[in-house]
Short mmCIF file of C-alpha atoms and ligand atoms in Angstrom, two decimals:
data_model
loop_
_atom_site.label_atom_id
_atom_site.label_comp_id
_atom_site.label_asym_id
_atom_site.label_seq_id
_atom_site.Cartn_x
_atom_site.Cartn_y
_atom_site.Cartn_z
CA MET A 135 10.36 -18.01 6.05
CA ARG A 136 11.17 -15.94 9.32
CA LEU A 137 8.44 -13.70 10.15
CA GLU A 138 9.71 -11.90 13.39
CA GLN A 139 10.99 -8.57 13.46
CA THR A 140 12.16 -6.08 16.18
CA ARG A 141 10.41 -2.90 15.80
CA PHE A 142 9.80 -0.15 18.46
CA GLY A 143 11.90 -1.68 20.63
CA VAL A 144 10.05 -4.85 20.97
CA GLN A 145 9.68 -8.40 19.14
CA PHE A 146 6.51 -8.81 16.68
CA SER A 147 6.49 -12.51 16.35
CA ASN A 148 4.90 -12.01 12.90
CA PRO A 149 3.87 -8.72 10.74
CA VAL A 150 0.17 -9.22 10.96
CA LEU A 151 -1.73 -7.06 13.36
CA LEU A 152 -5.62 -6.48 13.51
CA ALA A 153 -6.90 -3.22 12.68
CA ALA A 154 -8.27 -0.58 14.87
CA GLY A 155 -12.23 -0.75 15.05
CA THR A 156 -12.29 -4.35 13.65
CA CYS A 157 -11.40 -6.22 17.17
CA GLY A 158 -12.70 -4.20 19.80
CA PHE A 159 -10.63 -4.69 22.78
CA GLY A 160 -10.09 -8.10 21.72
CA GLU A 161 -11.85 -9.90 24.43
CA GLU A 162 -14.84 -10.94 22.23
CA LEU A 163 -12.63 -12.02 19.26
CA SER A 164 -10.29 -13.84 21.80
CA THR A 165 -13.20 -16.49 22.40
CA VAL A 166 -13.00 -17.80 18.49
CA THR A 167 -9.29 -17.05 17.55
CA ASP A 168 -5.79 -16.79 19.38
CA LEU A 169 -4.80 -13.37 19.21
CA THR A 170 -1.54 -14.19 20.64
CA ALA A 171 -0.62 -16.11 17.50
CA LEU A 172 -0.48 -12.43 15.72
CA GLY A 173 1.93 -9.87 15.92
CA GLY A 174 -0.70 -7.53 17.67
CA ILE A 175 -3.96 -5.85 17.78
CA VAL A 176 -4.99 -2.15 17.68
CA THR A 177 -8.17 -1.62 19.76
CA LYS A 178 -11.13 0.56 19.00
CA SER A 179 -10.59 4.42 18.97
CA VAL A 180 -10.76 5.60 22.67
CA THR A 181 -12.10 9.38 23.28
CA CYS A 182 -12.30 11.06 26.92
CA GLU A 183 -16.17 10.37 27.03
CA PRO A 184 -18.21 7.63 26.10
CA ARG A 185 -19.55 7.59 22.46
CA TRP A 186 -22.94 5.84 21.73
CA GLY A 187 -22.00 6.36 17.72
CA ASN A 188 -24.26 6.75 14.74
CA PRO A 189 -27.85 5.79 13.52
CA ALA A 190 -28.22 2.21 12.14
CA PRO A 191 -27.60 0.89 10.07
CA ARG A 192 -23.97 1.53 10.53
CA VAL A 193 -22.44 -0.96 8.01
CA ALA A 194 -23.23 -1.97 4.46
CA GLU A 195 -22.17 -4.30 1.95
CA LEU A 196 -20.70 -3.19 -1.64
CA PRO A 197 -19.19 -5.31 -4.28
CA GLY A 198 -15.63 -6.00 -3.16
CA ALA A 199 -15.85 -3.37 -0.29
CA MET A 200 -17.84 -2.27 2.80
CA MET A 201 -18.95 0.94 4.02
CA ASN A 202 -18.99 1.90 7.83
CA SER A 203 -20.37 4.77 9.69
CA ILE A 204 -19.62 3.49 13.19
CA GLY A 205 -19.13 7.10 14.74
CA LEU A 206 -16.36 6.33 17.06
CA ALA A 207 -19.00 4.27 19.37
CA ASN A 208 -16.77 3.34 22.49
CA PRO A 209 -16.81 3.41 26.28
CA GLY A 210 -14.66 6.20 26.79
CA LEU A 211 -11.16 6.81 28.80
CA GLU A 212 -12.58 6.01 32.27
CA ALA A 213 -14.18 2.75 31.43
CA VAL A 214 -11.52 1.41 29.09
CA ARG A 215 -8.92 2.06 31.95
CA ARG A 216 -11.12 0.43 34.46
CA ASP A 217 -12.39 -2.53 32.30
CA LYS A 218 -10.49 -3.28 28.99
CA ILE A 219 -6.77 -2.33 29.78
CA PRO A 220 -6.97 -5.03 32.78
CA TRP A 221 -8.18 -7.69 30.68
CA ILE A 222 -5.98 -6.72 27.95
CA ARG A 223 -2.92 -6.72 30.61
CA GLU A 224 -3.99 -10.36 31.81
CA ASN A 225 -4.40 -11.91 28.63
CA LEU A 226 -2.67 -10.27 25.90
CA ALA A 227 0.65 -10.13 27.61
CA SER A 228 2.43 -11.90 24.49
CA THR A 229 1.40 -9.72 21.95
CA ASN A 230 1.63 -6.07 20.91
CA VAL A 231 -1.42 -4.24 21.79
CA PHE A 232 -1.58 -0.34 20.68
CA VAL A 233 -4.38 1.53 21.82
CA SER A 234 -5.98 3.88 19.28
CA VAL A 235 -6.85 7.31 20.35
CA ALA A 236 -9.44 9.51 18.76
CA GLY A 237 -10.79 13.24 19.69
CA HIS A 238 -12.07 16.49 18.79
CA THR A 239 -9.20 18.86 19.74
CA THR A 240 -5.78 18.20 20.52
CA ASP A 241 -6.42 18.36 24.19
CA GLU A 242 -8.63 15.67 23.91
CA TYR A 243 -5.99 13.39 22.38
CA SER A 244 -3.48 14.45 25.40
CA THR A 245 -6.14 13.67 28.16
CA VAL A 246 -6.69 10.13 26.76
CA VAL A 247 -2.88 9.47 26.17
CA GLU A 248 -2.29 10.86 29.83
CA GLY A 249 -5.22 8.92 31.52
CA LEU A 250 -3.93 5.75 29.91
CA ASP A 251 -0.21 6.30 29.73
CA GLY A 252 0.54 5.23 33.33
CA GLU A 253 -0.87 1.61 32.88
CA ASP A 254 1.10 -1.37 32.36
CA GLY A 255 -0.38 -3.82 29.84
CA PHE A 256 0.08 -2.36 26.24
CA LEU A 257 2.73 -1.21 23.98
CA GLY A 258 1.80 2.04 22.19
CA PHE A 259 -0.61 4.39 20.97
CA GLU A 260 -1.92 4.74 17.45
CA LEU A 261 -3.22 8.23 17.16
CA ASN A 262 -6.48 8.10 15.01
CA LEU A 263 -6.39 11.29 12.88
CA SER A 264 -8.41 10.20 10.03
CA CYS A 265 -11.65 9.27 11.38
CA PRO A 266 -14.30 9.86 8.44
CA ASN A 267 -17.68 9.43 10.43
CA ASP A 268 -17.26 12.28 13.32
CA SER A 269 -19.43 14.84 12.97
CA GLY A 270 -18.59 16.50 16.00
CA LEU A 271 -15.31 17.50 14.64
CA GLY A 272 -17.02 20.58 12.46
CA GLY A 273 -14.01 20.54 10.55
CA LEU A 274 -11.56 18.12 8.73
CA PRO A 275 -10.33 15.29 10.50
CA PHE A 276 -6.67 16.04 11.58
CA ALA A 277 -5.03 14.04 8.71
CA LEU A 278 -6.48 16.42 6.22
CA ASP A 279 -5.26 19.62 8.50
CA PRO A 280 -1.38 20.04 8.34
CA PRO A 281 -1.31 22.28 11.33
CA ALA A 282 -3.48 20.29 13.28
CA LEU A 283 -1.64 17.21 12.40
CA GLN A 284 1.50 18.73 13.27
CA ARG A 285 -0.07 20.42 16.98
CA THR A 286 -1.60 16.90 18.34
CA VAL A 287 1.37 14.50 17.02
CA ALA A 288 4.13 17.20 18.76
CA ALA A 289 1.47 17.75 21.88
CA VAL A 290 1.45 13.68 22.32
CA ARG A 291 4.71 12.92 21.51
CA ALA A 292 5.84 15.28 24.46
CA GLN A 293 3.70 13.27 26.72
CA THR A 294 4.72 9.69 26.18
CA GLU A 295 7.47 7.59 25.71
CA ARG A 296 5.72 4.61 24.44
CA PRO A 297 5.96 3.98 20.72
CA LEU A 298 3.68 6.21 18.64
CA LEU A 299 1.80 5.34 15.23
CA VAL A 300 -0.12 7.91 13.19
CA LYS A 301 -3.07 6.72 11.30
CA LEU A 302 -3.47 8.74 8.52
CA ALA A 303 -6.35 9.42 5.37
CA PRO A 304 -6.26 8.17 1.83
CA ASN A 305 -7.90 11.24 0.66
CA VAL A 306 -4.98 14.02 1.02
CA PRO A 307 -3.32 15.41 -2.20
CA ASP A 308 0.14 13.79 -0.87
CA ILE A 309 0.17 11.20 1.59
CA GLY A 310 4.28 11.06 1.43
CA ALA A 311 4.14 14.41 2.72
CA ALA A 312 1.40 13.89 5.62
CA ALA A 313 3.74 10.88 6.70
CA ALA A 314 6.76 12.78 6.68
CA LEU A 315 5.26 15.50 8.72
CA ALA A 316 4.21 13.27 11.23
CA VAL A 317 7.46 11.54 11.50
CA ALA A 318 9.08 15.12 11.80
CA GLU A 319 6.80 15.74 14.75
CA GLY A 320 8.19 12.86 16.69
CA ALA A 321 5.83 9.85 15.41
CA ASP A 322 7.68 6.48 15.66
CA GLY A 323 5.88 5.33 12.46
CA VAL A 324 2.54 6.13 10.56
CA THR A 325 -0.40 3.54 9.67
CA LEU A 326 -1.72 4.16 6.01
CA VAL A 327 -4.58 4.14 5.22
CA ASN A 328 -8.08 4.81 6.92
CA THR A 329 -11.27 4.18 5.17
CA MET A 330 -12.12 6.44 2.14
CA PRO A 331 -15.34 8.77 2.60
CA GLY A 332 -18.15 7.41 0.57
CA LEU A 333 -21.94 7.61 -0.14
CA VAL A 334 -24.11 5.05 -1.47
CA ILE A 335 -27.84 5.94 -2.32
CA ASP A 336 -30.79 3.65 -3.36
CA PRO A 337 -32.26 4.89 -6.24
CA ASP A 338 -35.78 3.84 -5.25
CA THR A 339 -36.12 5.14 -1.82
CA ARG A 340 -33.54 8.25 -2.23
CA VAL A 341 -32.13 7.61 1.13
CA ALA A 342 -28.51 6.07 1.71
CA SER A 343 -27.50 3.09 2.78
CA LEU A 344 -26.21 4.38 6.13
CA GLY A 345 -28.15 5.96 8.76
CA ALA A 346 -25.41 8.53 9.18
CA GLY A 347 -25.35 8.90 5.37
CA LYS A 348 -21.80 8.95 4.27
CA GLY A 349 -19.20 6.49 5.47
CA GLY A 350 -15.52 5.26 5.07
CA LEU A 351 -15.22 2.74 2.48
CA SER A 352 -12.94 -0.29 3.12
CA GLY A 353 -12.19 -3.69 2.07
CA PRO A 354 -10.56 -5.27 -1.36
CA ALA A 355 -11.31 -1.95 -3.41
CA LEU A 356 -9.06 0.10 -1.03
CA ARG A 357 -6.48 -2.08 -1.38
CA SER A 358 -4.66 -0.52 -4.53
CA VAL A 359 -5.15 2.81 -2.94
CA GLY A 360 -3.34 1.64 0.60
CA VAL A 361 -0.43 0.22 -1.50
CA ALA A 362 0.23 3.23 -3.13
CA ALA A 363 0.06 5.28 -0.23
CA VAL A 364 2.82 2.86 1.60
CA HIS A 365 4.55 3.15 -1.23
CA ALA A 366 4.53 7.27 -1.60
CA ALA A 367 5.47 7.24 2.16
CA SER A 368 8.42 4.96 2.11
CA CYS A 369 9.81 7.43 -0.54
CA ARG A 370 9.41 10.04 2.19
CA THR A 371 10.51 8.43 5.23
CA ASP A 372 12.62 5.87 6.66
CA ALA A 373 10.20 5.24 9.57
CA PRO A 374 8.14 2.05 9.94
CA ILE A 375 5.27 1.83 7.81
CA VAL A 376 1.97 0.06 8.64
CA GLY A 377 -0.05 -0.83 6.05
CA VAL A 378 -3.60 -1.74 6.04
CA GLY A 379 -6.64 -1.59 3.59
CA GLY A 380 -8.42 -4.26 1.91
CA ILE A 381 -5.97 -7.40 3.09
CA THR A 382 -7.81 -10.66 2.52
CA CYS A 383 -5.14 -13.19 2.06
CA ALA A 384 -1.03 -13.44 2.26
CA GLU A 385 -0.18 -12.06 -1.17
CA ASP A 386 -2.38 -9.04 -0.47
CA ALA A 387 -0.08 -8.54 2.66
CA LEU A 388 2.93 -9.26 0.47
CA GLN A 389 2.05 -6.01 -1.79
CA TYR A 390 2.13 -3.77 1.46
CA ILE A 391 5.31 -5.33 2.44
CA LEU A 392 6.94 -4.87 -0.89
CA ALA A 393 5.64 -1.38 -1.04
CA GLY A 394 7.43 -0.77 2.38
CA ALA A 395 5.44 -1.53 5.17
CA CYS A 396 7.08 -3.63 7.58
CA LEU A 397 3.75 -4.18 9.45
CA VAL A 398 0.21 -4.89 7.99
CA GLN A 399 -3.20 -4.70 9.43
CA VAL A 400 -6.01 -7.12 8.66
CA GLY A 401 -9.57 -4.90 9.15
CA THR A 402 -12.79 -5.72 7.05
CA ALA A 403 -11.48 -9.21 6.23
CA ASN A 404 -12.08 -10.16 10.16
CA PHE A 405 -15.90 -9.48 9.75
CA ALA A 406 -16.11 -11.87 7.09
CA SER A 407 -13.86 -14.37 9.09
CA PRO A 408 -12.36 -13.90 12.37
CA ARG A 409 -9.55 -15.96 11.88
CA ALA A 410 -8.46 -14.32 8.74
CA ALA A 411 -5.39 -12.79 10.09
CA ASN A 412 -4.20 -16.10 11.86
CA ARG A 413 -4.71 -17.82 8.16
CA ILE A 414 -2.64 -15.09 6.74
CA VAL A 415 -0.02 -15.50 9.12
CA GLU A 416 0.44 -19.17 8.25
CA ARG A 417 0.24 -18.51 4.60
CA LEU A 418 3.09 -15.89 4.56
CA ALA A 419 5.20 -18.54 6.17
CA ALA A 420 4.27 -21.01 3.60
CA TRP A 421 4.63 -18.56 0.88
CA GLY A 422 8.08 -17.52 1.54
CA ALA A 423 9.02 -21.35 2.38
CA ARG A 424 8.05 -22.25 -1.24
CA ARG A 425 10.20 -19.70 -2.52
CA GLY A 426 13.03 -19.98 -0.47
CA ILE A 427 12.81 -17.03 0.90
CA ASP A 428 14.68 -16.68 4.55
CA ASP A 429 13.26 -13.72 5.99
CA VAL A 430 10.49 -11.62 5.59
CA SER A 431 12.62 -8.51 6.14
CA THR A 432 14.29 -9.18 2.83
CA LEU A 433 11.05 -8.38 1.28
CA ILE A 434 10.19 -4.78 2.85
CA GLY A 435 10.43 -2.06 0.28
CA ALA A 436 11.80 -4.66 -2.40
CA TYR A 437 9.12 -3.27 -4.95
CA GLU A 438 10.92 -1.39 -7.56
CA PRO A 439 8.95 0.65 -10.12
CA ALA A 440 9.75 -0.48 -13.77
CA ARG A 441 11.74 2.23 -14.89
CA GLU A 442 14.04 2.30 -11.87
CA ARG A 443 14.65 -1.40 -12.71
CA ALA A 444 15.18 -0.79 -16.24
CA GLU A 445 17.48 2.05 -15.19
CA ARG A 446 19.58 -0.38 -12.78
CA GLU A 447 19.68 -3.02 -15.41
CA VAL A 448 21.32 -0.74 -17.71
CA THR A 449 24.15 0.21 -15.44
CA GLU A 450 24.90 -3.15 -14.18
O1 RRO B 681 -15.96 4.64 14.05
C1 RRO B 681 -15.76 4.73 12.87
O2 RRO B 681 -17.06 5.08 12.24
C2 RRO B 681 -14.83 4.93 12.17
C3 RRO B 681 -13.38 5.58 12.64
BR1 RRO B 681 -13.02 5.94 14.25
C4 RRO B 681 -12.36 5.21 11.68
O3 RRO B 681 -11.21 5.56 12.14
N1 RRO B 681 -12.71 4.89 10.70
C5 RRO B 681 -13.61 4.54 10.03
O4 RRO B 681 -13.95 3.94 8.97
N2 RRO B 681 -14.70 4.41 10.98
#
């Protein structure tokens, strides 16, 4: 099965990317797996200033899931421009890199985008409007606040001609509407979904499993939430959708693709196995070949809810 696609004006050798926050800026992971064999990677979210992140423990394992509260730890705009982007330019020229961007205010998003836009070596930006672990925000993540979402996407759109993805949160009343809003303000695509806010308490100590208390839930337990979000968004927008949440194998990726995603991201599975995404690429091709499917593009959005299928069969 052919896995190549042209999206955002460039070629993706396959639909599998690494998710933000699970591969750093690529350098460490590149020593154990071939990142250039992937469709691309998304960097850790970059903020104006360096962030040390939240108190340990920052991750906890649950049945079928992981909780994290990293707290946006990253080296900050200047160090990313000086140290990380040159490495990406030299080593990941043959894959597509999105730089994830985060901030407390619209101006902070704009500052990071402005500070990196002049650099060569990466494809586009993924605006992270949905970090669940940023107490400094003092309010809601922008993905939960439609005027803030609109304002921020519009401001960044006016600054850059690069492909612009917007990463949204699962815990909104209508994810399809949020996706449509982002696209209306100029996003080239949406990434669905970030982690789901959660809290795990040890009954004996009455202490949370994470140093920061609450965190974001990811892994297989999030998958059906993400697939439903992608389907809801695909009913509201024709823009490319990038599906993420709980993908551990080719069949998981296919659920997202059938629901309407043209690209997918592998996140939590990287922690268990740094080669998980590469394996998914190989197995996707084999899955299609076994079924005589020529091109992965024919599967995008091919899910048909039972009722629509029944109605179509009656009229055929
Ligand atoms: O750094 C984090 O704690 C974090 C981020 Br920026 C995010 O977008 N999602 C998440 O689960 N954790």
